[in-house]
Short mmCIF file of C-alpha atoms in Angstrom, two decimals:
data_model
loop_
_atom_site.label_atom_id
_atom_site.label_comp_id
_atom_site.label_asym_id
_atom_site.label_seq_id
_atom_site.Cartn_x
_atom_site.Cartn_y
_atom_site.Cartn_z
CA MET A 1 -51.31 -12.59 -0.14
CA PRO A 2 -51.61 -9.92 2.15
CA SER A 3 -49.22 -11.72 4.62
CA PHE A 4 -46.86 -11.70 1.81
CA PHE A 5 -46.77 -7.95 1.53
CA ILE A 6 -46.55 -7.94 5.23
CA ILE A 7 -43.40 -9.98 5.19
CA ILE A 8 -42.11 -7.63 2.37
CA ALA A 9 -42.53 -4.50 4.65
CA LEU A 10 -40.87 -6.26 7.53
CA LEU A 11 -37.95 -7.18 5.39
CA ILE A 12 -37.55 -3.69 4.12
CA ALA A 13 -37.77 -2.26 7.50
CA ALA A 14 -35.04 -4.68 8.61
CA ALA A 15 -32.76 -3.95 5.67
CA THR A 16 -32.92 -0.15 6.28
CA THR A 17 -32.48 -0.22 10.00
CA LYS A 18 -28.78 0.37 11.10
CA ALA A 19 -26.71 -0.70 14.11
CA GLN A 20 -29.36 -3.10 15.44
CA ASN A 21 -28.07 -4.84 18.63
CA ILE A 22 -24.58 -4.14 18.19
CA LEU A 23 -22.76 -5.56 21.42
CA SER A 24 -19.66 -4.16 22.60
CA ALA A 25 -17.08 -7.03 22.36
CA SER A 26 -13.37 -8.24 22.92
CA GLN A 27 -11.09 -10.55 21.25
CA VAL A 28 -12.78 -9.90 17.95
CA GLY A 29 -11.59 -10.38 14.40
CA TYR A 30 -11.28 -7.08 12.36
CA LEU A 31 -10.08 -5.67 9.03
CA ARG A 32 -10.56 -2.89 6.65
CA VAL A 33 -11.80 -3.63 3.15
CA ASP A 34 -11.96 -0.41 1.26
CA ARG A 35 -14.59 1.73 2.86
CA PHE A 36 -15.60 -0.43 5.48
CA MET A 37 -14.17 -1.63 8.88
CA TYR A 38 -15.40 -5.22 9.60
CA VAL A 39 -15.83 -6.74 13.15
CA LEU A 40 -16.45 -10.43 13.75
CA GLY A 41 -17.08 -12.55 16.83
CA GLY A 42 -15.31 -12.24 20.18
CA TYR A 43 -16.73 -12.16 23.64
CA THR A 44 -19.59 -9.88 24.81
CA GLN A 45 -18.76 -10.73 28.49
CA VAL A 46 -15.36 -11.58 30.08
CA GLU A 47 -15.87 -11.12 33.84
CA ALA A 48 -14.33 -13.98 35.84
CA GLY A 49 -16.50 -17.20 35.22
CA GLN A 50 -18.76 -15.61 32.88
CA ARG A 51 -17.64 -15.53 29.34
CA SER A 52 -20.20 -15.26 26.43
CA LEU A 53 -19.32 -15.76 22.97
CA THR A 54 -20.96 -13.90 19.97
CA ASN A 55 -21.57 -14.71 16.29
CA GLN A 56 -22.23 -11.00 15.45
CA PHE A 57 -20.59 -9.58 12.42
CA PHE A 58 -20.92 -6.01 11.27
CA SER A 59 -19.37 -3.08 9.42
CA LEU A 60 -18.74 0.41 10.07
CA ASP A 61 -18.66 2.93 7.18
CA LEU A 62 -15.48 4.86 6.84
CA SER A 63 -16.53 6.72 3.78
CA LYS A 64 -18.45 9.39 5.62
CA SER A 65 -17.77 11.52 8.66
CA TRP A 66 -19.41 10.72 12.04
CA SER A 67 -19.14 11.04 15.80
CA THR A 68 -17.97 8.37 18.11
CA ASP A 69 -21.38 8.56 19.84
CA SER A 70 -23.25 7.78 16.79
CA PRO A 71 -21.08 5.50 14.42
CA PRO A 72 -22.82 3.98 11.38
CA TRP A 73 -22.76 0.39 12.20
CA GLU A 74 -24.60 -2.29 10.23
CA MET A 75 -25.24 -5.60 11.11
CA LEU A 76 -24.20 -8.21 8.52
CA SER A 77 -24.91 -12.09 8.27
CA PRO A 78 -23.77 -13.73 11.42
CA SER A 79 -20.93 -16.23 11.72
CA ALA A 80 -20.16 -19.25 13.65
CA PRO A 81 -19.29 -17.91 17.34
CA ASN A 82 -15.61 -17.85 17.59
CA PHE A 83 -12.89 -15.77 19.63
CA LEU A 84 -9.74 -14.18 18.43
CA PRO A 85 -10.62 -14.96 14.74
CA LYS A 86 -8.04 -13.38 12.47
CA CYS A 87 -9.29 -11.83 9.12
CA VAL A 88 -7.80 -11.31 5.72
CA ALA A 89 -9.32 -10.04 2.57
CA VAL A 90 -8.74 -12.11 -0.71
CA SER A 91 -10.05 -12.51 -4.21
CA LYS A 92 -9.56 -8.83 -5.02
CA ASN A 93 -11.16 -7.99 -1.86
CA GLN A 94 -14.46 -9.74 -2.63
CA THR A 95 -13.93 -12.53 0.15
CA ILE A 96 -13.03 -12.36 3.83
CA LEU A 97 -11.36 -15.29 5.37
CA SER A 98 -11.48 -15.60 9.13
CA PHE A 99 -8.93 -17.96 10.74
CA SER A 100 -10.04 -19.52 14.28
CA PRO A 101 -7.38 -22.06 15.63
CA THR A 102 -8.76 -25.07 17.38
CA SER A 103 -7.11 -27.98 19.23
CA ASN A 104 -7.32 -29.79 15.94
CA GLY A 105 -6.22 -27.26 13.44
CA LEU A 106 -8.01 -24.34 11.98
CA ASN A 107 -11.68 -23.24 11.34
CA VAL A 108 -11.74 -21.02 8.25
CA GLY A 109 -14.79 -19.00 7.48
CA LYS A 110 -15.21 -17.61 4.08
CA TYR A 111 -17.36 -14.59 3.91
CA ASP A 112 -18.80 -13.49 0.35
CA ILE A 113 -18.95 -9.76 0.59
CA VAL A 114 -21.00 -9.48 -2.47
CA ASN A 115 -23.83 -12.00 -1.35
CA ASN A 116 -23.45 -11.47 2.52
CA ASN A 117 -23.06 -15.14 3.34
CA TRP A 118 -20.76 -17.44 5.06
CA THR A 119 -19.19 -21.04 4.17
CA TYR A 120 -16.67 -22.80 6.16
CA ILE A 121 -13.65 -25.26 5.76
CA VAL A 122 -11.30 -26.68 8.10
CA PRO A 123 -7.86 -27.40 6.18
CA SER A 124 -5.41 -29.37 7.75
CA THR A 125 -2.26 -27.74 8.99
CA PRO A 126 1.45 -28.90 8.65
CA GLU A 127 2.04 -28.06 12.32
CA TYR A 128 0.08 -26.89 15.30
CA LEU A 129 -0.33 -23.22 14.84
CA GLY A 130 -1.85 -22.36 18.38
CA ILE A 131 -4.10 -19.61 19.37
CA GLY A 132 -3.18 -15.89 18.49
CA ILE A 133 -1.77 -16.53 15.02
CA GLN A 134 -1.53 -13.50 12.64
CA PRO A 135 -2.42 -14.52 9.05
CA MET A 136 -1.36 -11.92 6.39
CA PHE A 137 -2.41 -12.01 2.77
CA ASP A 138 -0.16 -10.81 -0.10
CA PRO A 139 -1.97 -10.17 -3.30
CA GLU A 140 1.30 -10.53 -5.38
CA THR A 141 1.96 -14.09 -4.31
CA ASN A 142 -1.69 -15.02 -3.52
CA LEU A 143 -0.47 -16.55 -0.48
CA ILE A 144 -1.51 -16.25 3.32
CA TYR A 145 1.51 -16.10 5.49
CA ILE A 146 1.09 -17.52 9.14
CA ALA A 147 4.27 -17.43 11.50
CA SER A 148 3.97 -20.02 14.34
CA LEU A 149 6.55 -21.66 16.61
CA SER A 150 9.06 -22.85 14.18
CA TYR A 151 8.07 -21.94 10.53
CA MET A 152 6.64 -19.32 8.50
CA ASN A 153 3.77 -21.28 6.86
CA MET A 154 2.49 -20.15 3.38
CA PHE A 155 -1.22 -21.26 2.68
CA ASN A 156 -2.78 -21.18 -0.74
CA TYR A 157 -6.39 -20.99 0.16
CA ASN A 158 -7.59 -21.91 -3.48
CA ASN A 159 -6.39 -25.57 -2.91
CA ASN A 160 -5.30 -26.26 0.56
CA ILE A 161 -1.47 -26.31 -0.14
CA TRP A 162 0.94 -25.35 2.22
CA ALA A 163 4.76 -24.54 2.15
CA GLN A 164 7.06 -23.51 4.91
CA VAL A 165 10.45 -21.60 5.60
CA ALA A 166 12.06 -21.98 8.78
CA ILE A 167 12.24 -19.18 11.29
CA PRO A 168 15.95 -18.92 12.57
CA SER A 169 16.22 -19.73 16.27
CA ASN A 170 18.23 -16.41 16.90
CA ILE A 171 15.48 -14.02 15.73
CA PHE A 172 11.81 -13.23 16.45
CA SER A 173 12.23 -14.85 20.05
CA GLU A 174 8.57 -13.30 21.01
CA ARG A 175 6.36 -15.55 19.10
CA TYR A 176 3.37 -15.69 21.58
CA PHE A 177 0.74 -13.11 20.85
CA PRO A 178 2.80 -10.31 19.10
CA ALA A 179 0.86 -7.73 17.13
CA ALA A 180 1.52 -7.85 13.38
CA GLY A 181 0.65 -6.27 10.06
CA ILE A 182 1.52 -6.54 6.47
CA ASN A 183 3.17 -3.47 4.79
CA LEU A 184 2.75 -3.97 1.03
CA PRO A 185 4.96 -1.00 0.03
CA ARG A 186 7.81 -2.36 1.84
CA ARG A 187 6.81 -6.07 0.69
CA SER A 188 7.33 -7.18 4.30
CA ILE A 189 5.25 -8.45 7.34
CA MET A 190 6.14 -6.87 10.73
CA TYR A 191 5.73 -8.31 14.20
CA HIS A 192 5.98 -6.32 17.45
CA GLY A 193 5.81 -7.36 21.12
CA GLY A 194 4.59 -10.79 22.35
CA TYR A 195 5.88 -13.23 24.99
CA THR A 196 8.81 -15.69 24.85
CA ASN A 197 8.34 -19.25 24.99
CA LEU A 198 9.74 -19.16 28.51
CA GLN A 199 6.62 -17.33 29.74
CA THR A 200 8.75 -14.06 30.03
CA TRP A 201 8.86 -10.51 28.74
CA ASN A 202 12.08 -9.43 26.85
CA GLN A 203 13.59 -6.45 28.54
CA GLN A 204 13.29 -4.52 25.13
CA THR A 205 10.54 -5.47 22.83
CA ASN A 206 11.68 -6.13 19.34
CA LEU A 207 10.47 -5.32 16.03
CA THR A 208 10.77 -8.18 13.54
CA GLU A 209 10.43 -7.90 9.91
CA TYR A 210 9.99 -10.84 7.33
CA LEU A 211 10.81 -9.95 3.82
CA ILE A 212 8.22 -11.64 1.46
CA ASP A 213 10.30 -11.62 -1.58
CA SER A 214 13.58 -13.05 -0.13
CA SER A 215 12.01 -15.02 2.77
CA GLU A 216 14.47 -13.31 5.17
CA TRP A 217 14.02 -12.32 8.67
CA ASN A 218 15.51 -9.15 10.28
CA THR A 219 15.40 -7.49 13.68
CA VAL A 220 14.59 -3.75 12.93
CA THR A 221 16.85 -1.42 14.95
CA THR A 222 14.88 1.69 16.28
CA THR A 223 15.50 4.73 18.44
CA GLY A 224 13.31 7.58 20.16
CA ASP A 225 10.60 6.97 22.51
CA VAL A 226 11.16 2.97 22.08
CA PRO A 227 7.93 1.36 23.55
CA GLY A 228 8.51 -1.40 26.19
CA PRO A 229 7.35 -5.01 26.40
CA ARG A 230 3.73 -5.62 25.52
CA ALA A 231 1.28 -8.18 23.87
CA ASP A 232 -2.40 -8.41 22.82
CA HIS A 233 -2.07 -5.06 21.24
CA CYS A 234 -3.07 -3.84 17.68
CA LEU A 235 -0.69 -2.72 15.03
CA ALA A 236 -1.51 -0.69 11.88
CA PHE A 237 0.22 1.28 9.12
CA SER A 238 -0.51 4.50 7.67
CA GLU A 239 -1.92 4.26 4.13
CA ASP A 240 1.54 5.11 2.51
CA GLY A 241 3.20 2.54 4.54
CA ASN A 242 5.62 5.21 6.01
CA THR A 243 4.24 4.97 9.50
CA LEU A 244 3.79 2.01 11.97
CA ILE A 245 1.22 2.62 14.85
CA ILE A 246 0.76 0.35 17.90
CA PHE A 247 -1.85 0.91 20.52
CA GLY A 248 -3.11 -0.69 23.75
CA GLY A 249 -2.49 -4.32 24.95
CA ARG A 250 -0.92 -5.68 28.10
CA VAL A 251 2.26 -4.57 29.58
CA PRO A 252 4.43 -6.12 32.56
CA ASN A 253 3.92 -4.92 35.88
CA THR A 254 6.74 -3.02 37.60
CA ASN A 255 9.97 -4.83 38.11
CA THR A 256 8.95 -8.12 36.55
CA THR A 257 9.77 -10.25 33.60
CA VAL A 258 7.00 -12.76 34.16
CA ALA A 259 4.44 -12.63 31.44
CA LEU A 260 1.49 -13.36 33.67
CA GLN A 261 2.12 -10.37 35.78
CA ASN A 262 0.69 -7.57 33.73
CA HIS A 263 -1.97 -4.84 33.32
CA PRO A 264 -3.83 -3.08 30.44
CA THR A 265 -2.11 -0.03 28.84
CA SER A 266 -3.53 3.18 26.97
CA GLU A 267 -0.34 3.95 25.26
CA ILE A 268 0.01 4.73 21.64
CA TYR A 269 3.24 4.84 19.67
CA LEU A 270 4.15 5.75 16.03
CA LEU A 271 7.37 4.71 14.22
CA ASN A 272 8.76 6.64 11.24
CA LEU A 273 9.93 3.72 9.10
CA ASP A 274 12.20 5.95 7.23
CA SER A 275 14.11 7.29 10.17
CA LYS A 276 13.36 4.37 12.38
CA ILE A 277 12.40 6.75 15.35
CA TRP A 278 9.61 6.31 17.61
CA LYS A 279 7.33 8.93 18.90
CA LYS A 280 4.92 8.46 21.77
CA GLY A 281 1.48 10.07 21.51
CA PRO A 282 -0.79 10.92 24.37
CA ASN A 283 -2.54 8.31 26.26
CA ALA A 284 -5.92 7.09 25.28
CA PRO A 285 -8.94 7.46 28.02
CA ARG A 286 -8.52 3.92 29.13
CA GLY A 287 -6.22 1.05 28.89
CA VAL A 288 -7.39 -1.80 26.59
CA ILE A 289 -6.49 -5.34 25.70
CA TYR A 290 -7.41 -6.86 22.58
CA PRO A 291 -8.38 -3.58 20.81
CA ALA A 292 -9.59 -3.78 17.06
CA CYS A 293 -8.13 -0.78 15.12
CA VAL A 294 -7.75 0.30 11.34
CA VAL A 295 -6.30 3.24 9.79
CA ALA A 296 -8.48 5.31 7.35
CA GLY A 297 -6.81 8.42 6.02
CA GLU A 298 -5.07 10.13 8.82
CA GLN A 299 -6.96 8.43 11.60
CA LEU A 300 -6.77 5.46 13.65
CA VAL A 301 -10.18 4.05 14.51
CA SER A 302 -10.06 1.75 17.57
CA TRP A 303 -13.05 -0.28 18.86
CA GLY A 304 -13.84 -2.64 21.79
CA GLY A 305 -11.40 -4.67 23.79
CA GLU A 306 -11.19 -5.15 27.46
CA ASP A 307 -9.39 -4.54 30.83
CA PHE A 308 -9.64 -6.61 33.81
CA GLY A 309 -12.88 -4.90 34.76
CA GLY A 310 -14.63 -6.31 31.72
CA ILE A 311 -15.66 -5.23 28.37
CA ILE A 312 -14.88 -1.64 27.14
CA PRO A 313 -17.96 -0.23 25.25
CA ALA A 314 -15.84 2.62 23.60
CA LEU A 315 -14.76 3.78 20.13
CA TYR A 316 -11.49 5.86 19.91
CA ILE A 317 -10.33 8.02 17.15
CA PHE A 318 -6.61 9.11 17.22
CA ASP A 319 -5.74 11.76 14.63
CA LEU A 320 -2.19 10.74 13.19
CA SER A 321 -1.45 14.35 11.83
CA LYS A 322 -2.41 16.19 14.97
CA LEU A 323 -1.23 13.38 17.39
CA GLN A 324 -4.47 13.69 19.53
CA TRP A 325 -7.47 11.78 20.49
CA VAL A 326 -10.58 13.34 18.82
CA ASN A 327 -14.45 12.77 19.11
CA ASP A 328 -15.23 12.90 15.47
CA TYR A 329 -14.27 10.76 12.56
CA THR A 330 -13.41 12.60 9.45
CA ALA A 331 -13.86 10.58 6.24
CA PRO A 332 -10.79 10.69 3.87
CA ALA A 333 -10.92 13.42 1.08
CA TYR A 334 -10.56 10.58 -1.66
CA TYR A 335 -14.22 9.49 -0.91
CA GLY A 336 -15.46 12.94 -2.02
CA GLY A 337 -18.08 13.17 0.67
CA ILE A 338 -20.01 10.25 -0.72
CA ALA A 339 -22.25 8.64 1.73
CA THR A 340 -22.74 4.87 1.47
CA THR A 341 -25.22 2.82 3.35
CA SER A 342 -24.17 -0.76 2.52
CA PRO A 343 -21.00 -2.62 1.90
CA PRO A 344 -19.90 -2.12 -1.80
CA THR A 345 -20.25 -4.92 -4.33
CA SER A 346 -16.56 -4.80 -5.27
CA THR A 347 -13.55 -3.28 -3.32
CA ASN A 348 -9.96 -2.69 -4.52
CA SER A 349 -7.30 -1.04 -2.32
CA LEU A 350 -7.11 1.27 0.77
CA GLN A 351 -7.15 4.38 -1.55
CA PRO A 352 -10.00 4.02 -3.94
CA THR A 353 -10.74 6.20 -6.76
CA PRO A 354 -13.44 9.02 -5.83
CA ASN A 355 -17.05 8.01 -6.86
CA PRO A 356 -18.97 10.36 -9.18
CA SER A 357 -20.85 13.13 -6.97
CA SER A 358 -24.03 13.41 -9.03
CA SER A 359 -27.03 13.19 -6.92
CA ASN A 360 -29.12 11.75 -9.54
CA LEU A 361 -26.62 8.91 -10.05
CA GLY A 362 -26.44 8.31 -6.46
CA LEU A 363 -30.32 8.02 -6.29
CA ILE A 364 -30.42 5.65 -9.09
CA ILE A 365 -27.80 3.47 -7.75
CA GLY A 366 -29.42 3.64 -4.23
CA SER A 367 -32.88 2.83 -5.48
CA VAL A 368 -31.52 -0.31 -7.59
CA GLY A 369 -29.56 -1.23 -4.59
CA GLY A 370 -32.44 -1.10 -2.19
CA VAL A 371 -34.56 -3.33 -4.80
CA LEU A 372 -31.73 -5.83 -5.11
CA ALA A 373 -31.30 -5.85 -1.27
CA VAL A 374 -34.85 -6.57 -0.71
CA LEU A 375 -34.87 -9.40 -3.33
CA ALA A 376 -31.71 -10.91 -1.84
CA ILE A 377 -33.40 -10.99 1.73
CA ILE A 378 -36.39 -12.56 0.25
CA GLY A 379 -34.19 -15.13 -1.42
CA VAL A 380 -32.33 -15.69 1.80
CA PHE A 381 -35.62 -16.09 3.94
CA ILE A 382 -37.01 -18.62 1.34
CA PHE A 383 -33.80 -20.43 1.28
CA TYR A 384 -33.45 -20.88 5.23
CA ARG A 385 -37.10 -21.50 5.62
CA ARG A 386 -36.82 -24.39 3.28
CA ARG A 387 -33.80 -25.73 4.95
CA ASN A 388 -35.57 -25.41 8.18
CA GLY A 389 -32.79 -23.69 9.97
CA LYS A 390 -30.14 -26.20 8.93
CA PHE A 391 -26.47 -24.67 9.29
CA SER A 392 -24.78 -24.30 5.91
CA GLU A 393 -22.94 -27.37 4.63
CA LEU A 394 -19.27 -27.66 4.81
CA PRO A 395 -17.40 -27.91 1.47
CA GLN A 396 -14.65 -30.55 1.54
CA THR A 397 -11.28 -29.62 0.18
CA SER A 398 -8.58 -31.78 -0.93
CA ALA A 399 -5.04 -31.15 -1.82
CA LYS A 400 -4.89 -32.08 -5.56
CA GLY A 401 -1.91 -30.96 -7.82
CA ASN A 402 0.91 -28.92 -6.61
CA GLY A 403 -1.05 -25.71 -6.66
CA GLY A 404 1.51 -23.93 -8.58
CA TYR A 405 4.32 -24.99 -6.48
CA THR A 406 7.12 -26.81 -7.93
CA GLU A 407 10.48 -27.99 -6.50
CA GLU A 408 12.05 -25.71 -9.25
CA GLY A 409 9.92 -22.85 -8.48
CA LEU A 410 10.48 -22.53 -4.81
CA GLU A 411 13.53 -21.13 -3.04
CA GLY A 412 15.82 -23.84 -1.58
CA ASN A 413 14.69 -23.09 1.96
CA ILE A 414 10.95 -23.24 1.17
CA ARG A 415 9.30 -26.75 1.18
CA PRO A 416 6.05 -27.50 -0.40
CA ILE A 417 3.63 -29.52 1.69
CA SER A 418 0.35 -31.21 0.37
CA THR A 419 -2.25 -31.69 3.14
CA PRO A 420 -4.94 -34.18 3.24
CA GLY A 421 -8.37 -32.80 2.81
CA SER A 422 -10.49 -31.26 5.56
CA ILE A 423 -12.35 -32.41 8.60
CA ALA A 424 -15.71 -31.33 10.10
CA LEU A 425 -16.12 -27.91 11.54
CA GLU A 426 -15.21 -27.75 15.10
CA PRO A 427 -16.95 -24.85 16.66
CA GLN A 428 -14.73 -23.00 19.22
CA ASN A 429 -17.70 -22.49 21.64
CA LYS A 430 -17.73 -26.08 22.71
CA TYR A 431 -14.55 -25.74 24.63
CA ASN A 432 -15.24 -23.62 27.78
CA PRO A 433 -12.27 -21.31 27.15
CA PRO A 434 -10.08 -20.33 29.96
CA ALA A 435 -11.33 -17.58 32.38
CA ARG A 436 -8.80 -14.98 31.64
CA ASN A 437 -8.26 -15.25 27.94
CA PRO A 438 -7.84 -18.24 25.24
CA GLU A 439 -4.11 -18.23 25.64
CA GLY A 440 -4.47 -21.14 28.11
CA ILE A 441 -3.82 -18.78 31.13
CA GLN A 442 -6.61 -18.74 33.74
CA GLN A 443 -7.25 -15.54 35.58
CA SER A 444 -9.03 -15.64 39.15
CA GLU A 445 -11.45 -13.25 40.29
CA TRP A 446 -8.78 -11.34 41.96
CA GLY A 447 -6.57 -11.24 38.85
CA HIS A 448 -4.04 -13.68 40.00
CA PRO A 449 -3.52 -16.10 37.02
CA GLY A 450 -2.61 -19.70 36.73
CA TYR A 451 -2.12 -21.67 33.58
CA THR A 452 -2.26 -25.09 31.73
CA SER A 453 -0.43 -26.11 28.82
CA HIS A 454 -1.65 -27.73 25.70
CA PRO A 455 -0.39 -31.25 25.39
CA ARG A 456 0.58 -30.64 21.76
CA ASN A 457 2.80 -27.73 22.88
CA PRO A 458 5.11 -28.49 25.45
CA GLN A 459 6.98 -25.08 25.25
CA GLY A 460 4.56 -22.91 27.22
CA PRO A 461 1.00 -22.22 28.32
CA TYR A 462 0.03 -19.71 25.54
CA VAL A 463 -2.05 -22.03 23.68
CA GLN A 464 -5.55 -23.51 24.10
CA GLN A 465 -5.72 -26.02 26.88
CA GLN A 466 -6.86 -29.58 26.36
CA TYR A 467 -10.74 -30.10 26.63
CA SER A 468 -12.94 -32.95 27.00
#
C-alpha cells in the first residue's frame, strides 16, 4: 500500500512540473487553439548526416504574460514521430488533426484536447499530395482544404470522403512549399511564395487567394514593400483578419532563379488587406527556415526553426502595433489577466470571452482540475501498464454513404470522390529522410544541394524520395 502512495506522489509531482525537457526543434507542426499555442514533432537535430526525429508535443500558454527567457511550456502526450506535420483544430476546437504525408498517402493523428491522447488513421487520398501540404479547416463547411499539384482537395474527416475542384493552370504557379493560412472573415485561403514545378523562383512572388464559397482562385495585386520570392516561411493573420504577416523562410541567392540556391532570411512583412499595401518590418535577430508562428492579440509569437548551421533555439516576439521585436510577451486584454496552468477542456475561437476574475472561483476550479488531472494520470498509468506498452490501435475508416455530398448539392466544377478505407499506420521515421529537408533535396555538408525525385511525381524534386 505505501508504494501506491509513492506512485501517487510521483504522479502529482510530474503533473505539476512545467516545461520538462522541451527540446528546440524545426519542421514542426503548430497551431493556436484558443489560449494555447501547440507544437508537434519535427527534428531536434538537422546537421548534415545527423537528423533526429522527435515525438514531443507541448503547449505554450498565451493567456498570461511572460518573458522569452522563461516561457510557460507544458509537455503533453507524445505523438508518433514525424516531420512537417500540418495541424488543424476541428470539432469546435476539441480535437487537433495532424497531417503527415508519406510515400503512400497521409498519416492523420487525432489528438483529443480534453483527454490528452492520440489515435491514428491513414485515409486514402484521391491523388498524391506530396510533402509540404497546407491543410486548412473551415468550420462553416466542416471540410479540410488541401491544395496539391492539380486540385483543391476537400476532405470530410468524419467519414473519409473527398471532393475536388481543379486549380486553373494559369494561376498559383508556386505550388511547392508556399506559406498559407485561412482567413475566416474573408472566407478565403491565402497562399504566398513557394517554388514552381520547374525548380525555380518566380521573379515576383504571388499572393494567391482561394475563395471558399465560390471555389474561385485569384491573384491578389499588391503594392508597397512587396516581398521577394521565398519558401518555407510562416504566414499568419491578425485576429481581425485585416493584416497578413509573413516571417522567415528561405530566399534566393543574388542573381539566381534556381530554387536550390537559397539562404535563410530574417525578414518580416505585413500586408494591409484593405489597401493591399505591404510594409516591411525590422529584421529578426537571426534568419530562420521553418519557423512556427501564431498571432495572439497584437503580437506574433515565433518559435524554433533552423538555418544552415542547425536548430535555432529561440523564441521571438514581434509587436504588431509597435512594429518591433520585443523580449516580453503581453497576454491579450480579453484574457483578463487570468493565468492558466493546463489546456482548457473547451475552446471556441481566437477571441474568447474573458473568464471570471474571482480568486475563490479560480482556487476551486484549480483544485478540482488538479484532482481530475491526477485521476486521469492514474488511469493512463494503469491503462498503459495493462497494455504493456503497446501502441494505440488504429481505427479503420471506410467511405460509407456520400457524407453529405450529393451531385445536386455540389457546384458543377466540384466532384465528390469516395475513397476506400484506410491502411496501416506508416511512420515517417522509417524513411531516413534527405539530409537537407524532407522536400527530396539533399544538402551536402558544405551546403551544395543535389536532389532526387519521387517516382510518383515526375514534375520536380520537391517531394519525398523513394525509400526501400
